[in-house]
C-alpha positions in Angstrom: 104.0 110.4 115.7 103.3 108.9 112.8 106.3 109.2 110.0 108.7 108.4 114.0 106.5 105.4 113.5 106.9 104.7 110.5 111.4 105.8 110.5 111.3 103.4 113.3 108.9 100.0 112.3 111.4 100.7 108.4 114.3 100.4 109.6 113.7 97.5 112.6 112.8 95.8 108.4 115.3 95.9 106.7 118.8 95.7 106.6 121.4 97.3 108.5 125.8 96.9 107.5 128.6 98.2 107.8 127.5 100.5 110.6 124.6 100.8 112.5 124.0 103.5 114.7 120.4 103.0 116.0 121.7 99.2 118.0 119.9 96.3 117.3 120.0 94.8 121.4 117.6 97.6 122.6 117.2 95.4 126.2 119.0 98.0 128.0 117.1 100.7 130.7 117.9 103.5 129.4 114.8 106.0 127.3 115.8 105.8 124.4 115.3 102.3 124.2 112.1 102.3 126.1 110.8 104.7 123.2 112.5 103.0 120.3 110.7 99.4 121.2 107.3 100.6 122.4 107.4 102.5 119.5 108.2 98.8 117.5 105.7 96.7 120.7 103.1 100.0 119.3 102.4 100.3 123.1 102.4 103.7 122.5 98.4 105.9 120.6 100.3 109.5 120.2 103.0 112.0 121.5 101.5 112.5 125.5 101.2 108.7 125.7 104.9 108.4 125.2 106.0 111.3 126.3 104.3 109.8 130.4 105.5 106.7 129.3 109.0 107.1 128.8 109.8 110.1 130.9 106.3 110.6 132.9 106.7 114.3 131.5 104.2 116.3 128.4 105.1 115.4 124.7 105.9 119.5 124.5 108.1 119.0 127.5 112.3 119.7 126.0 113.4 116.4 127.9 110.6 114.6 125.4 111.1 116.3 122.2 115.2 115.6 122.9 114.8 111.8 123.3 113.0 112.2 120.5 115.6 114.0 117.9 117.9 112.1 119.3 116.0 108.5 118.1 115.2 110.3 114.5 118.5 110.9 113.9 119.7 107.9 115.3 116.9 106.3 112.7 117.6 108.3 109.6 121.4 107.8 109.8 121.0 104.0 109.6 119.3 105.1 105.9 122.1 105.5 105.1 123.6 102.4 105.5 120.9 99.4 104.8 121.7 96.8 103.2 118.2 95.9 100.8 117.4 92.1 100.3 118.3 90.9 96.1 115.1 89.0 96.7 112.5 91.9 98.1 114.0 94.2 95.7 114.4 94.0 92.2 117.3 95.1 89.6 116.3 99.0 88.8 115.7 100.0 92.3 118.4 99.1 94.0 120.4 100.4 91.6 118.1 103.5 92.2 119.3 103.5 95.5 123.0 102.1 95.3 123.1 105.5 92.4 121.6 108.3 95.6 124.4 107.0 98.0 126.7 107.1 96.3 125.2 110.1 94.1 125.1 112.2 97.3 128.7 110.8 98.4 130.3 112.6 95.0 129.0 115.7 96.2 129.5 116.1 99.9 133.3 115.1 98.9 132.8 117.3 95.6 132.1 120.6 98.6 134.7 119.9 100.5 137.2 120.0 97.2 138.4 116.4 96.9 138.1 116.2 93.3 139.5 114.2 91.7 137.7 111.2 93.7 134.4 113.0 93.7 134.8 113.2 89.4 135.6 109.3 89.7 132.5 108.5 91.6 130.1 111.1 89.3 131.7 109.3 85.5 131.5 105.8 87.1 127.9 107.1 88.8 126.4 108.2 84.4 127.2 105.0 83.2 124.4 103.8 85.5 122.6 106.3 85.6 121.8 106.2 81.6 121.3 103.0 81.7 117.6 102.8 84.3 116.6 105.8 82.8 117.6 107.7 86.4 117.0 111.2 83.8 117.1 113.2 87.2 120.4 112.1 87.7 122.2 112.2 84.0 120.8 115.8 84.2 122.7 116.7 87.5 126.1 114.7 87.4 126.5 116.0 83.6 125.6 119.1 84.8 128.0 118.6 87.3 130.7 117.5 85.0 130.5 120.0 82.3 131.6 122.7 85.1 134.3 120.8 86.0 136.0 120.2 82.5 135.2 124.1 81.9 137.3 126.0 84.8 138.6 123.6 86.3 140.3 121.1 83.4 139.7 124.0 80.5 138.8 120.4 78.3 137.0 122.9 75.3 136.4 118.3 74.2 135.0 116.8 77.0 132.9 120.4 77.8 130.9 120.4 74.8 130.1 116.3 75.3 129.2 117.2 79.3 127.1 119.8 77.6 125.1 119.1 74.3 124.6 115.9 76.9 122.9 118.8 79.9 121.0 119.9 77.4 118.9 116.7 75.7 118.4 115.5 79.2 117.1 118.7 80.3 114.2 118.6 77.3 113.5 115.1 78.0 112.9 116.0 81.5 111.3 119.1 80.9 108.7 117.2 78.7 109.0 114.0 82.3 107.9 116.7 84.2 105.1 118.2 82.4 103.2 114.5 81.8 104.2 114.3 85.0 101.4 117.4 85.9 99.3 116.1 83.7 98.8 112.6 85.4 98.7 114.7 89.0 96.4 117.6 88.1 94.2 114.1 86.5 94.0 112.2 89.6 94.0 114.5 92.1 90.6 114.9 92.7 89.9 111.2 93.2 92.2 110.0 95.8 89.0 110.8 98.5 86.7 109.9 96.3 85.0 107.5 93.8 82.8 110.2 91.4 83.7 110.2 87.1 83.4 113.5 86.8 82.5 115.2 83.4 85.3 117.0 82.2 87.7 114.1 83.3 87.6 112.4 79.5 88.2 114.7 77.3 90.8 116.1 79.8 92.5 113.3 79.2 92.9 113.5 76.0 93.4 117.0 75.6 96.8 116.3 78.4 97.7 113.5 75.5 97.6 115.7 72.9 100.5 117.0 74.3 102.8 114.7 75.0 102.5 112.9 71.9 105.0 113.4 69.6 107.7 113.7 73.3 106.4 109.9 73.9 107.0 109.3 69.8 110.7 110.8 69.9 112.1 109.4 73.2 111.5 106.2 75.2 112.4 108.1 78.7 111.4 105.2 81.9 108.9 107.6 83.5 108.2 110.2 80.4 106.0 106.4 79.4 105.4 105.5 82.5 103.1 108.8 82.9 102.0 108.2 79.6 100.4 105.6 80.1 98.8 107.1 83.3 97.4 109.2 81.0 96.1 107.1 78.5 94.9 104.8 81.6 92.5 107.8 82.3 91.0 108.2 79.1 90.1 104.6 79.3 88.3 104.2 82.7 86.7 107.9 82.1 84.6 106.2 79.3 84.4 102.7 81.0 86.1 101.3 78.1 87.3 97.8 79.4 88.9 97.0 76.6 90.4 99.2 75.4 91.9 99.2 78.3 92.7 95.8 78.0 95.0 96.1 75.0 96.9 99.7 76.2 97.8 97.8 79.2 99.4 95.2 77.0 101.3 97.5 74.0 102.6 98.9 77.5 104.0 95.7 78.6 105.4 94.8 75.5 107.5 98.4 75.7 108.7 97.8 79.4 109.3 94.7 79.0 112.0 95.7 76.3 113.4 97.8 79.0 117.5 96.0 79.5 116.0 95.9 83.5 112.9 94.4 85.4 110.7 97.9 84.6 108.5 97.1 87.6 106.7 100.2 88.6 104.3 100.5 85.2 104.5 96.6 84.5 102.5 95.9 88.7 100.4 99.3 87.1 99.6 97.3 83.4 98.8 94.1 85.9 96.5 95.6 87.6 94.5 98.3 84.7 94.0 95.0 82.7 93.4 93.1 86.7 90.9 96.3 86.7 89.4 95.5 83.2 89.2 92.0 83.2 86.8 92.3 87.2 84.6 95.2 85.6 83.9 92.8 82.4 83.6 90.0 85.4 86.2 87.4 83.1 87.2 85.7 85.8 89.8 83.2 84.9 92.1 86.4 83.0 91.5 88.4 85.9 93.6 85.7 88.0 96.4 85.7 85.4 96.1 89.5 85.4 96.4 89.4 89.4 99.1 86.6 89.4 101.5 88.5 86.8 100.8 92.1 89.2 102.0 90.0 92.2 105.7 89.1 90.2 106.8 92.4 90.4 104.6 94.4 93.5 106.2 94.9 97.2 103.9 93.4 100.1 103.3 97.0 102.3 103.1 99.0 99.6 100.9 100.9 98.3 100.5 99.8 94.7 100.2 95.9 96.3 97.0 97.5 99.1 95.3 98.7 95.7 96.3 95.4 94.1 94.7 93.5 96.8 91.4 96.4 96.6 91.3 94.8 93.1 92.5 90.7 93.5 89.0 91.6 96.5 86.6 93.3 94.2 87.2 90.4 91.2 87.0 87.6 93.9 83.5 89.1 95.3 81.5 90.4 91.6 82.9 86.4 90.4 81.6 84.5 93.8 84.8 83.5 94.7 83.6 84.5 99.0 87.1 82.4 100.2 89.1 84.3 97.9 88.3 87.0 99.1 88.0 86.1 102.5 91.4 84.9 102.5 92.5 88.2 100.7 91.5 91.0 102.8 92.4 88.3 106.3 96.0 88.6 104.2 96.0 92.4 103.8 94.0 93.9 106.8 96.7 92.0 109.1 100.1 92.6 107.1 102.2 95.1 109.2 101.7 97.8 107.3 98.4 97.9 107.0 98.7 101.5 109.8 100.1 103.7 107.0 97.8 103.4 104.7 95.9 107.0 104.3 92.1 107.6 106.5 90.3 106.8 102.6 92.4 103.7 101.5 91.5 102.7 105.3 87.4 103.5 104.9 87.8 101.3 102.2 88.7 98.0 103.8 85.8 98.7 106.1 83.5 98.5 103.2 84.4 95.3 102.6 85.1 93.7 105.9 81.4 95.2 105.6 80.8 93.0 103.1 82.1 89.9 103.8 79.8 90.3 107.0 76.4 89.8 105.9 78.1 86.7 103.6 79.1 85.3 106.3 75.5 86.3 108.6 73.9 85.0 105.0 76.0 81.6 105.0 76.9 82.9 101.7 80.9 82.8 103.4 81.4 79.9 106.2 85.2 80.4 108.4 86.2 78.5 110.9 84.4 78.7 113.7 87.6 79.8 115.7 88.3 82.2 112.9 87.0 86.3 114.2 88.1 87.9 112.0 84.5 89.5 111.5 83.2 88.5 114.6 84.0 92.9 115.7 82.3 93.5 113.4 79.6 96.4 114.6 77.3 98.0 112.1 77.4 101.7 114.3 81.3 102.0 114.4 81.2 101.2 110.9 79.2 104.3 110.2 81.9 106.3 112.2 84.4 104.3 110.7 83.8 106.1 107.1 84.0 109.7 107.7 85.6 110.9 103.6 83.5 108.1 101.6 80.4 109.5 103.7 80.4 112.6 101.8 81.4 110.9 98.2 77.9 111.3 97.1 78.0 109.2 93.8 80.4 106.7 94.9 81.2 104.9 97.3 79.0 106.4 99.8 76.1 104.9 97.6 77.2 100.9 98.8 77.6 102.5 102.8 74.2 103.0 102.6 73.4 99.8 100.9 75.5 97.4 103.5 73.3 99.1 106.3 70.0 98.4 105.2 70.9 94.5 104.1 72.1 94.4 107.5 69.4 95.5 109.2 67.4 94.1 106.8 68.6 90.5 107.4 68.7 90.8 111.4 64.5 91.7 111.5 64.6 95.1 112.5 62.6 96.6 110.6 61.6 99.5 112.8 65.0 101.0 112.1 64.9 99.3 108.7 61.9 101.7 108.2 64.4 105.3 109.0 67.3 104.0 106.8 64.9 103.4 104.1 64.3 106.5 104.6 67.9 108.0 104.6 68.4 105.9 100.7 65.1 107.9 99.7 66.1 111.5 99.8 69.9 110.6 98.9 68.9 108.3 95.4 66.0 111.1 94.4 69.0 114.1 94.9 72.4 112.6 93.7 71.4 108.7 92.0 69.8 110.2 88.0 70.9 108.5 85.2 74.7 107.6 83.6 77.1 106.9 86.1 74.4 105.9 88.8 71.8 104.4 86.8 72.1 101.1 88.8 72.7 101.8 91.2 69.8 104.4 91.6 67.7 101.1 90.1 68.8 99.2 92.2 68.3 101.6 94.9 64.1 102.3 94.4 64.4 98.3 94.2 65.0 98.9 97.4 62.4 101.6 98.7 59.8 98.7 96.8 60.5 96.9 101.0 58.8 98.6 103.4 56.5 100.4 99.8 55.7 95.7 100.5 55.6 95.9 104.3 58.5 93.8 104.0 56.0 90.3 102.0 58.5 89.1 99.6 56.1 87.9 97.0 54.7 91.7 97.5 57.8 93.3 96.7 58.7 91.0 94.0 55.8 92.2 92.0 56.5 95.9 93.0 59.9 95.3 91.5 59.0 94.3 88.3 60.3 96.6 85.9 63.3 97.2 87.5 64.6 94.6 87.7 63.9 94.1 84.0 65.5 97.5 83.3 68.4 96.9 86.3 69.2 93.7 83.7 68.5 94.9 80.6 71.4 95.0 78.2 71.5 98.5 78.3 72.7 99.0 82.2 75.1 95.6 81.8 77.7 98.2 83.0 78.6 97.0 86.7 81.0 99.5 88.8 82.9 96.8 90.5 84.3 99.5 93.8 80.2 100.6 93.8 79.0 97.1 93.1 81.5 95.5 95.6 78.5 91.8 95.3 76.2 92.9 91.8 73.1 94.4 92.4 71.3 90.9 91.0 72.6 89.2 92.6 72.8 91.7 96.0 68.7 91.6 95.3 68.9 87.4 95.5 70.6 87.7 98.9 67.6 90.5 99.7 64.7 88.4 98.9 65.7 85.4 100.9 65.9 88.2 103.5 62.1 88.5 103.9 59.1 85.5 104.5 56.1 85.7 103.5 54.2 87.5 106.4 53.5 91.2 106.1 54.8 93.3 108.6 53.6 97.3 109.2 56.0 99.8 110.6 54.6 101.5 113.8 54.5 105.4 113.0 56.3 107.2 116.0 
C-alpha cells in the first residue's frame, strides 16, 4: 500500500501534459475514483482498510486486486507524461527525465523495425547524454549505433567510431560501478545505526586507493561523486572536521566547473560542510553552508530531510532553539514525511522529545495556540523508537538521557530511580573510552543524582571531578547527532531541575 500511496501522491503533485490517463476530475462515484481519492486523502491505513471501505470485501478478494492493478497501471502510464516544472528541477534533472523518455521511445521503435527514426533519436540523444555525463546511457546508445552500422549499413568508419566510444565509455562505467560498490560497502552498516565501527576508517582509505588513479584519469560525474563520498567517510570516521571542510571545498570547485548545474554533489558537499561546522560549533559558517545547500535541494527529497536533521542539530548545539523548532515543524509537517524510512522517522521523534524538554524548561517559548509539542508523551516516545533502542553506542544514548531528564523535571523521583538503575547497567556495559567517553562522563554525572538524594548542592559536590573531565580540552569533541544539546549545557538544565531539599527514594 505504501508504494501505491507514493505513486498516487507523485502523480497528483506533478503536472501532466498531453495525455492524462488518470483524470484530474475525480468527482464520479466509481470504485476507481473512490480508491484514488481515499489514497490522496489518506483515508486508508492498509489494503484491508481500502478494500472494506471501497468494495466492502477483503483485500485478498479478486475484485479489489483487479481494481488496485487498474489504478496502478493508470498511474504508471501517467508517469510518462510528467511535465517537470522549470523552477523545481535543475538542468541536469530535466535532461535526465527527457533522455529517459527519448531512450524508451527509441528502443520501442527499433524493436518495431522503425530503424530510421530510431537511429535518428539515438544520434540526437547521444549529444545530450555526453554533455550531462550519463555514462550508462552513452554506453547503451553507442552499443546500438555500432550494431546498426556494422550489421545494417556495413559502414566501417562509423562502426569503428562508435565501437571505440563504447569501449572508452565501458571502462569509465566499470570504474563508476566499482566506486559506487565500495561506497555502498562502507555505508550499508549505518542506515539504522549512528555507531562508528573501528574498521571503517581503514576500510575507507583502502577503498579510496582502489579508485584514486581512475579519479585522476576521468572527470566522470558519478565516479567523482562516489570518490567524494568515500573521502568524506575517511574524514568523518576520524572526526577530522577541518579535513572534511577542505575536501568539500575542493569538491565544490570541481563540480561548479561542470557545464551544467551539478546539484546532487554540490548539495552533498555543502551538507557535509554543515555537519563539520555543526561538530565544531561554528554557527555562522554552518548557517552559510546550510543556506548554500538549500539552493540545490528539492524539498521533500531524501537529501532534504537529511539536511534538515543537521540544520536542526546546528541550531540545537548553538542554542538557537527557536530556529530549531521552526525547522522541526517545517520538516514534520511536510507532505512527504510519510515516506521516510522507519529509522529516519525515529530521528525526528527523538528531536521532538528534546524540544518538549526545552519547552518544559521554558528555554523554548511557543505561542499558546501552537500545539505542535502538546501531544508528546514519554511512554509513547519510548514505544516509537524501537530501531534506535538497539543502537547501544549511538542513538539509544539520547533516548535514555531524555527519559531521565523529563522524569527529573516532573519530579517523579521514584520513577527516575528505576531509570537510573537501567542507565547504570547500560553505561558499564556499552560506554567506555573512545567516541562514547563524553556520554560515559555525563551518564555517570546523572548517576550521582540519586546518590546525592536529588539534592542540588550534594550532586554538584559529587560531580566536580566528572564535570572537569567532561570540560577538559582533550574531551571537547562533540558528536552532535548524539549530544543533541551539548552535555555541559544539558547539565545546567539538570541542576535547575533539582532543589536543595534531599529526597530519599523508598525501597520497594
